Coordinates of C-alpha atoms in Angstrom, one line a residue:
M228 CA 0.0 0.0 0.0
L229 CA 1.1 3.5 -0.7
R230 CA 1.0 6.3 1.8
N231 CA -1.7 9.0 1.5
H232 CA -1.2 11.8 -1.0
S233 CA 1.7 10.0 -2.7
S234 CA 1.6 8.6 -6.3
A235 CA 3.0 5.4 -7.8
T236 CA 6.2 5.5 -9.8
E237 CA 5.9 1.8 -10.6
F238 CA 3.2 -0.8 -10.7
Y239 CA 3.0 -4.5 -9.8
L240 CA 1.0 -6.7 -12.2
L241 CA -0.8 -9.4 -10.3
G242 CA -1.2 -11.4 -13.5
F243 CA -3.0 -14.8 -13.1
P244 CA -3.1 -15.6 -9.4
G245 CA -3.4 -19.4 -8.8
S246 CA -1.6 -22.7 -8.7
E247 CA 1.5 -23.7 -10.7
E248 CA -0.6 -25.9 -12.8
L249 CA -2.6 -22.8 -14.0
H250 CA 0.7 -21.1 -14.9
H251 CA 1.8 -24.1 -17.0
I252 CA -1.5 -24.1 -18.8
L253 CA -1.3 -20.4 -19.4
F254 CA 2.2 -20.7 -20.8
A255 CA 0.6 -22.6 -23.7
F256 CA -0.3 -19.1 -24.8
F257 CA 3.4 -18.9 -25.9
F258 CA 2.6 -21.4 -28.7
I259 CA -0.6 -19.4 -29.5
Y260 CA 1.6 -16.3 -29.7
V261 CA 4.1 -17.9 -32.1
V262 CA 1.3 -19.2 -34.3
T263 CA -0.3 -15.7 -34.3
L264 CA 3.0 -14.2 -35.4
M265 CA 3.6 -16.8 -38.1
G266 CA 0.0 -16.7 -39.4
N267 CA -0.3 -13.0 -39.7
T268 CA 3.3 -12.7 -41.1
V269 CA 2.4 -15.2 -43.8
I270 CA -0.7 -13.2 -44.8
I271 CA 1.4 -10.0 -45.0
V272 CA 4.0 -11.7 -47.2
I273 CA 1.6 -13.3 -49.7
V274 CA -0.4 -10.1 -50.0
C275 CA 2.8 -8.2 -50.8
V276 CA 4.3 -10.7 -53.3
N277 CA 1.3 -12.4 -55.0
K278 CA -0.1 -10.5 -57.9
R279 CA -3.6 -12.1 -57.6
L280 CA -3.9 -10.4 -54.2
Q281 CA -3.2 -6.9 -55.4
S282 CA -6.6 -5.5 -54.6
P283 CA -8.0 -3.1 -51.9
M284 CA -9.5 -6.0 -49.9
Y285 CA -6.1 -7.7 -49.5
F286 CA -4.3 -4.4 -49.1
F287 CA -6.5 -3.7 -46.0
L288 CA -6.1 -7.3 -44.9
G289 CA -2.3 -6.9 -44.9
H290 CA -2.6 -3.8 -42.6
L291 CA -5.0 -5.6 -40.4
S292 CA -2.5 -8.4 -39.9
V293 CA 0.2 -5.9 -39.0
L294 CA -2.2 -4.5 -36.3
E295 CA -2.9 -8.0 -35.0
I296 CA 0.8 -8.7 -34.6
L297 CA 1.3 -5.4 -32.8
V298 CA -1.7 -5.8 -30.4
T299 CA -0.6 -9.3 -29.3
T300 CA 3.1 -8.3 -29.1
I301 CA 2.3 -5.3 -26.8
I302 CA 0.5 -7.7 -24.3
V303 CA 1.6 -11.3 -24.6
P304 CA 5.4 -11.1 -24.0
V305 CA 4.8 -9.1 -20.8
M306 CA 2.2 -11.7 -19.7
L307 CA 4.5 -14.6 -20.5
W308 CA 7.4 -13.0 -18.7
G309 CA 5.2 -12.5 -15.6
L310 CA 4.3 -16.2 -15.7
L311 CA 8.0 -17.2 -15.7
L312 CA 8.9 -15.0 -12.7
P313 CA 7.7 -15.9 -9.2
G314 CA 5.5 -13.3 -7.5
M315 CA 4.2 -10.1 -9.0
Q316 CA 5.8 -8.5 -12.1
T317 CA 7.2 -5.0 -11.7
M318 CA 6.5 -2.4 -14.4
S319 CA 7.7 1.2 -14.4
L320 CA 5.3 4.1 -14.8
T321 CA 6.8 4.9 -18.2
A322 CA 6.5 1.3 -19.4
C323 CA 2.9 1.2 -18.1
I324 CA 2.0 4.4 -20.0
A325 CA 3.6 3.2 -23.2
Q326 CA 1.9 -0.2 -23.0
L327 CA -1.6 1.2 -22.4
F328 CA -1.2 3.9 -25.1
L329 CA 0.0 1.5 -27.8
Y330 CA -2.6 -1.1 -26.9
L331 CA -5.5 1.4 -27.1
A332 CA -4.0 3.2 -30.2
V333 CA -3.5 0.0 -32.2
G334 CA -7.0 -1.2 -31.2
T335 CA -8.6 2.1 -32.3
T336 CA -6.7 1.9 -35.6
E337 CA -8.0 -1.6 -36.1
F338 CA -11.6 -0.6 -35.6
A339 CA -11.3 2.2 -38.1
L340 CA -9.8 -0.2 -40.6
L341 CA -12.5 -2.8 -40.0
G342 CA -15.1 0.0 -40.8
A343 CA -13.2 0.9 -44.0
M344 CA -13.1 -2.8 -45.0
A345 CA -16.9 -3.0 -44.6
V346 CA -17.3 0.0 -46.9
D347 CA -14.9 -1.7 -49.4
R348 CA -17.1 -4.8 -49.5
F349 CA -20.2 -2.7 -49.9
V350 CA -18.7 -1.0 -53.0
A351 CA -17.4 -4.3 -54.4
I352 CA -20.8 -6.1 -54.2
C353 CA -23.3 -3.2 -54.6
N354 CA -21.4 -1.2 -57.1
P355 CA -19.0 -3.5 -58.9
L356 CA -18.7 -1.6 -62.2
R357 CA -17.3 1.4 -60.4
Y358 CA -15.3 -0.5 -57.8
N359 CA -11.9 0.1 -59.4
I360 CA -12.6 3.8 -59.8
I361 CA -13.9 4.4 -56.3
M362 CA -11.4 2.1 -54.5
N363 CA -8.3 3.2 -56.4
T364 CA -4.8 3.2 -55.0
R365 CA -4.9 6.8 -53.8
T366 CA -8.2 6.2 -51.9
C367 CA -6.9 3.1 -50.2
N368 CA -3.6 4.7 -49.1
F369 CA -5.6 7.7 -47.8
V370 CA -7.9 5.5 -45.8
V371 CA -5.1 3.5 -44.3
V372 CA -3.1 6.6 -43.3
V373 CA -6.1 8.3 -41.8
S374 CA -6.9 5.1 -39.8
W375 CA -3.4 4.9 -38.3
V376 CA -3.1 8.7 -37.6
F377 CA -6.6 8.8 -36.0
G378 CA -6.0 5.7 -33.9
F379 CA -2.8 7.1 -32.4
L380 CA -3.9 10.8 -32.0
F381 CA -7.3 9.8 -30.5
Q382 CA -5.8 8.0 -27.6
I383 CA -3.4 10.7 -26.4
W384 CA -5.9 12.4 -24.1
P385 CA -7.4 9.3 -22.5
V386 CA -4.0 8.0 -21.6
Y387 CA -2.8 11.4 -20.4
A388 CA -6.0 11.8 -18.2
T389 CA -5.5 8.3 -16.8
F390 CA -2.0 9.0 -15.6
Q391 CA -2.8 12.5 -14.3
L392 CA -4.6 10.8 -11.4
T393 CA -3.0 10.2 -8.1
Y394 CA -2.5 6.5 -7.2
C395 CA -2.4 6.5 -3.5
K396 CA -4.5 3.4 -2.7
S397 CA -2.2 0.8 -4.0
N398 CA 0.2 0.1 -6.9
V399 CA -0.9 -3.5 -7.5
V400 CA -2.8 -3.8 -10.9
N401 CA -5.1 -6.8 -10.8
N402 CA -4.5 -7.9 -14.4
F403 CA -1.7 -9.2 -16.6
F404 CA -1.1 -5.8 -18.2
C405 CA -1.7 -2.1 -17.4
D406 CA -5.4 -2.3 -17.6
R407 CA -7.1 1.2 -17.6
G408 CA -10.1 0.0 -15.6
Q409 CA -7.9 -1.4 -12.8
L410 CA -5.7 1.7 -12.8
L411 CA -8.8 3.9 -12.3
K412 CA -9.7 1.6 -9.4
L413 CA -6.4 2.3 -7.7
S414 CA -6.8 6.1 -7.9
C415 CA -7.8 8.1 -4.8
N416 CA -9.3 10.8 -7.0
N417 CA -13.0 11.0 -7.9
T418 CA -12.9 9.3 -11.3
L419 CA -16.6 9.5 -12.2
F420 CA -16.2 12.4 -14.7
T421 CA -13.1 10.8 -16.3
E422 CA -14.9 7.5 -16.6
F423 CA -17.9 9.1 -18.2
I424 CA -15.7 10.9 -20.8
L425 CA -13.8 7.7 -21.5
F426 CA -17.1 5.9 -21.9
L427 CA -18.3 8.5 -24.5
M428 CA -15.0 8.2 -26.4
A429 CA -15.3 4.4 -26.4
I430 CA -18.8 4.7 -27.9
F431 CA -17.5 7.1 -30.5
V432 CA -14.7 4.8 -31.6
L433 CA -16.7 1.5 -31.6
F434 CA -20.0 2.8 -32.9
G435 CA -18.4 5.3 -35.2
S436 CA -16.9 2.3 -37.1
L437 CA -19.8 -0.1 -36.4
I438 CA -22.5 2.0 -37.9
P439 CA -21.0 2.1 -41.4
T440 CA -20.3 -1.6 -41.0
I441 CA -24.0 -2.3 -40.2
V442 CA -25.2 0.0 -43.0
S443 CA -22.8 -1.6 -45.5
Y444 CA -23.9 -5.1 -44.6
T445 CA -27.5 -4.2 -44.7
Y446 CA -27.1 -3.2 -48.4
I447 CA -24.8 -6.1 -49.0
I448 CA -27.3 -8.7 -47.7
S449 CA -30.1 -7.0 -49.6
T450 CA -28.1 -7.1 -52.9
I451 CA -27.0 -10.7 -52.4
L452 CA -30.6 -11.8 -51.8
K453 CA -31.6 -10.3 -55.2
I454 CA -29.0 -12.5 -57.0
P455 CA -31.1 -15.2 -58.8
S456 CA -28.7 -18.2 -58.7
A457 CA -27.7 -19.9 -55.5
S458 CA -24.1 -20.2 -56.6
G459 CA -24.0 -16.5 -57.3
R460 CA -25.2 -15.7 -53.8
R461 CA -22.7 -18.1 -52.2
K462 CA -19.8 -16.5 -54.3
A463 CA -20.9 -13.0 -53.3
F464 CA -21.3 -13.8 -49.7
S465 CA -17.9 -15.6 -49.5
T466 CA -16.1 -12.4 -50.4
C467 CA -17.3 -10.7 -47.2
A468 CA -17.9 -13.7 -44.9
S469 CA -14.3 -13.6 -43.4
H470 CA -14.6 -9.9 -42.6
F471 CA -18.0 -10.3 -41.1
T472 CA -16.8 -13.1 -38.8
C473 CA -13.8 -10.9 -37.7
V474 CA -16.2 -8.0 -37.0
V475 CA -18.5 -10.1 -34.8
I476 CA -15.6 -11.4 -32.7
G477 CA -13.7 -8.1 -32.5
Y478 CA -16.7 -5.8 -31.8
G479 CA -18.4 -8.3 -29.5
S480 CA -15.5 -8.6 -27.1
C481 CA -14.6 -4.9 -27.1
L482 CA -18.2 -3.8 -26.5
F483 CA -18.1 -5.9 -23.3
L484 CA -14.7 -4.5 -22.3
Y485 CA -14.9 -0.8 -23.0
V486 CA -18.5 0.4 -23.6
K487 CA -19.7 0.5 -20.0
P488 CA -20.1 3.6 -17.8
N489 CA -18.2 1.9 -14.9
Q490 CA -14.6 1.3 -16.1
T491 CA -13.6 -0.2 -12.8
Q492 CA -15.5 -3.5 -13.4
A493 CA -14.6 -6.8 -11.8
A494 CA -11.0 -7.8 -12.3
E495 CA -11.8 -11.4 -13.4
Y496 CA -14.3 -10.1 -16.0
N497 CA -11.7 -7.7 -17.4
R498 CA -9.0 -10.3 -17.4
V499 CA -11.0 -12.8 -19.4
V500 CA -12.2 -10.3 -22.0
S501 CA -8.8 -8.8 -22.3
L502 CA -7.4 -12.2 -23.0
M503 CA -10.0 -12.6 -25.7
V504 CA -9.1 -9.3 -27.3
S505 CA -5.3 -9.5 -27.1
V506 CA -4.6 -13.2 -27.6
V507 CA -7.5 -15.2 -29.0
T508 CA -8.8 -12.8 -31.7
P509 CA -5.4 -12.2 -33.3
F510 CA -4.8 -15.9 -33.2
L511 CA -8.1 -16.7 -35.0
N512 CA -8.0 -14.0 -37.7
P513 CA -5.4 -15.7 -39.9
F514 CA -7.5 -18.8 -40.0
I515 CA -10.7 -16.9 -40.6
F516 CA -9.2 -15.1 -43.6
T517 CA -7.5 -18.1 -45.1
L518 CA -9.8 -21.0 -44.6
R519 CA -12.8 -19.2 -46.2
N520 CA -10.9 -17.5 -49.0
D521 CA -10.0 -19.4 -52.1
K522 CA -7.6 -16.8 -53.5
V523 CA -5.6 -16.8 -50.3
I524 CA -5.5 -20.6 -50.2
E525 CA -4.3 -20.6 -53.8
A526 CA -1.6 -18.0 -53.0
L527 CA -0.4 -20.2 -50.0
W528 CA -0.2 -23.3 -52.2
D529 CA 1.8 -21.3 -54.8
G530 CA 4.2 -20.2 -52.0
V531 CA 4.6 -23.8 -50.7
K532 CA 5.3 -25.1 -54.3
R533 CA 7.9 -22.4 -54.9
C534 CA 9.6 -23.1 -51.5
S535 CA 9.7 -26.8 -52.3
Q536 CA 11.2 -26.2 -55.7
L537 CA 13.9 -24.0 -54.1
F538 CA 14.8 -26.7 -51.6
R539 CA 15.0 -29.3 -54.4
N540 CA 17.3 -27.2 -56.4

């Protein structure tokens, strides 16, 4: 415990309190992390080198994979290091600020990009004749740059406001990373106003990208249902099924985590949902985008054939 009217210069991450068996099970996340890095890296490489994947959809997918690598790398190595060390893990104030800012900024960028991908699918299915004109290279580059810049600029004030508080109750964070909800819980200030502003900002980010996604898929579904042949409907839906699945998983978990007036929710709840956002979702996305996409599967097979030829020679 800290003395009254003093503030923390470092924090202790409680991580996953429990038995050694639990720690061994959780260390299996190391393998999940490795698979996440490999899967998303493969997607980035094939999008860059394969000519059949030189389209806006895969351009955005490549950037989404970069974001997935970043969000899991910001959290998982710290979590794994905490599992290796006995007791609580120490993190400096600067490291805590950096981790929280990067985690929120990358997440915000990802939601902006998911909204842009939904609009891209809307144009491709509902206005295919003008698709190449509307979603040209200049437009795609502009959308990606705006998404990245918006994500990082938007989270400056929330992180600044969080660390302007005085942490005099304790410096033990009941999570495996510098969770904002738990940090607010440690403050001896009245955080109701700050929590309300953070709640409004979370609504703006999530629903600001979710609304165009919902509108886009409303028109997409309406257009697909008008296609006379069943094969045509399946082909049209397959082009956006992966993105739709990713949207459901990503938005579903983050709505439970951030869009709530009370940011200081139960630690166990935050821990489980944070694990879903930072570990499980980045792990699943490469499989979601490859197993349901014929072009990506063909590009992967081409890469495997080329590698086998190189080894033979």
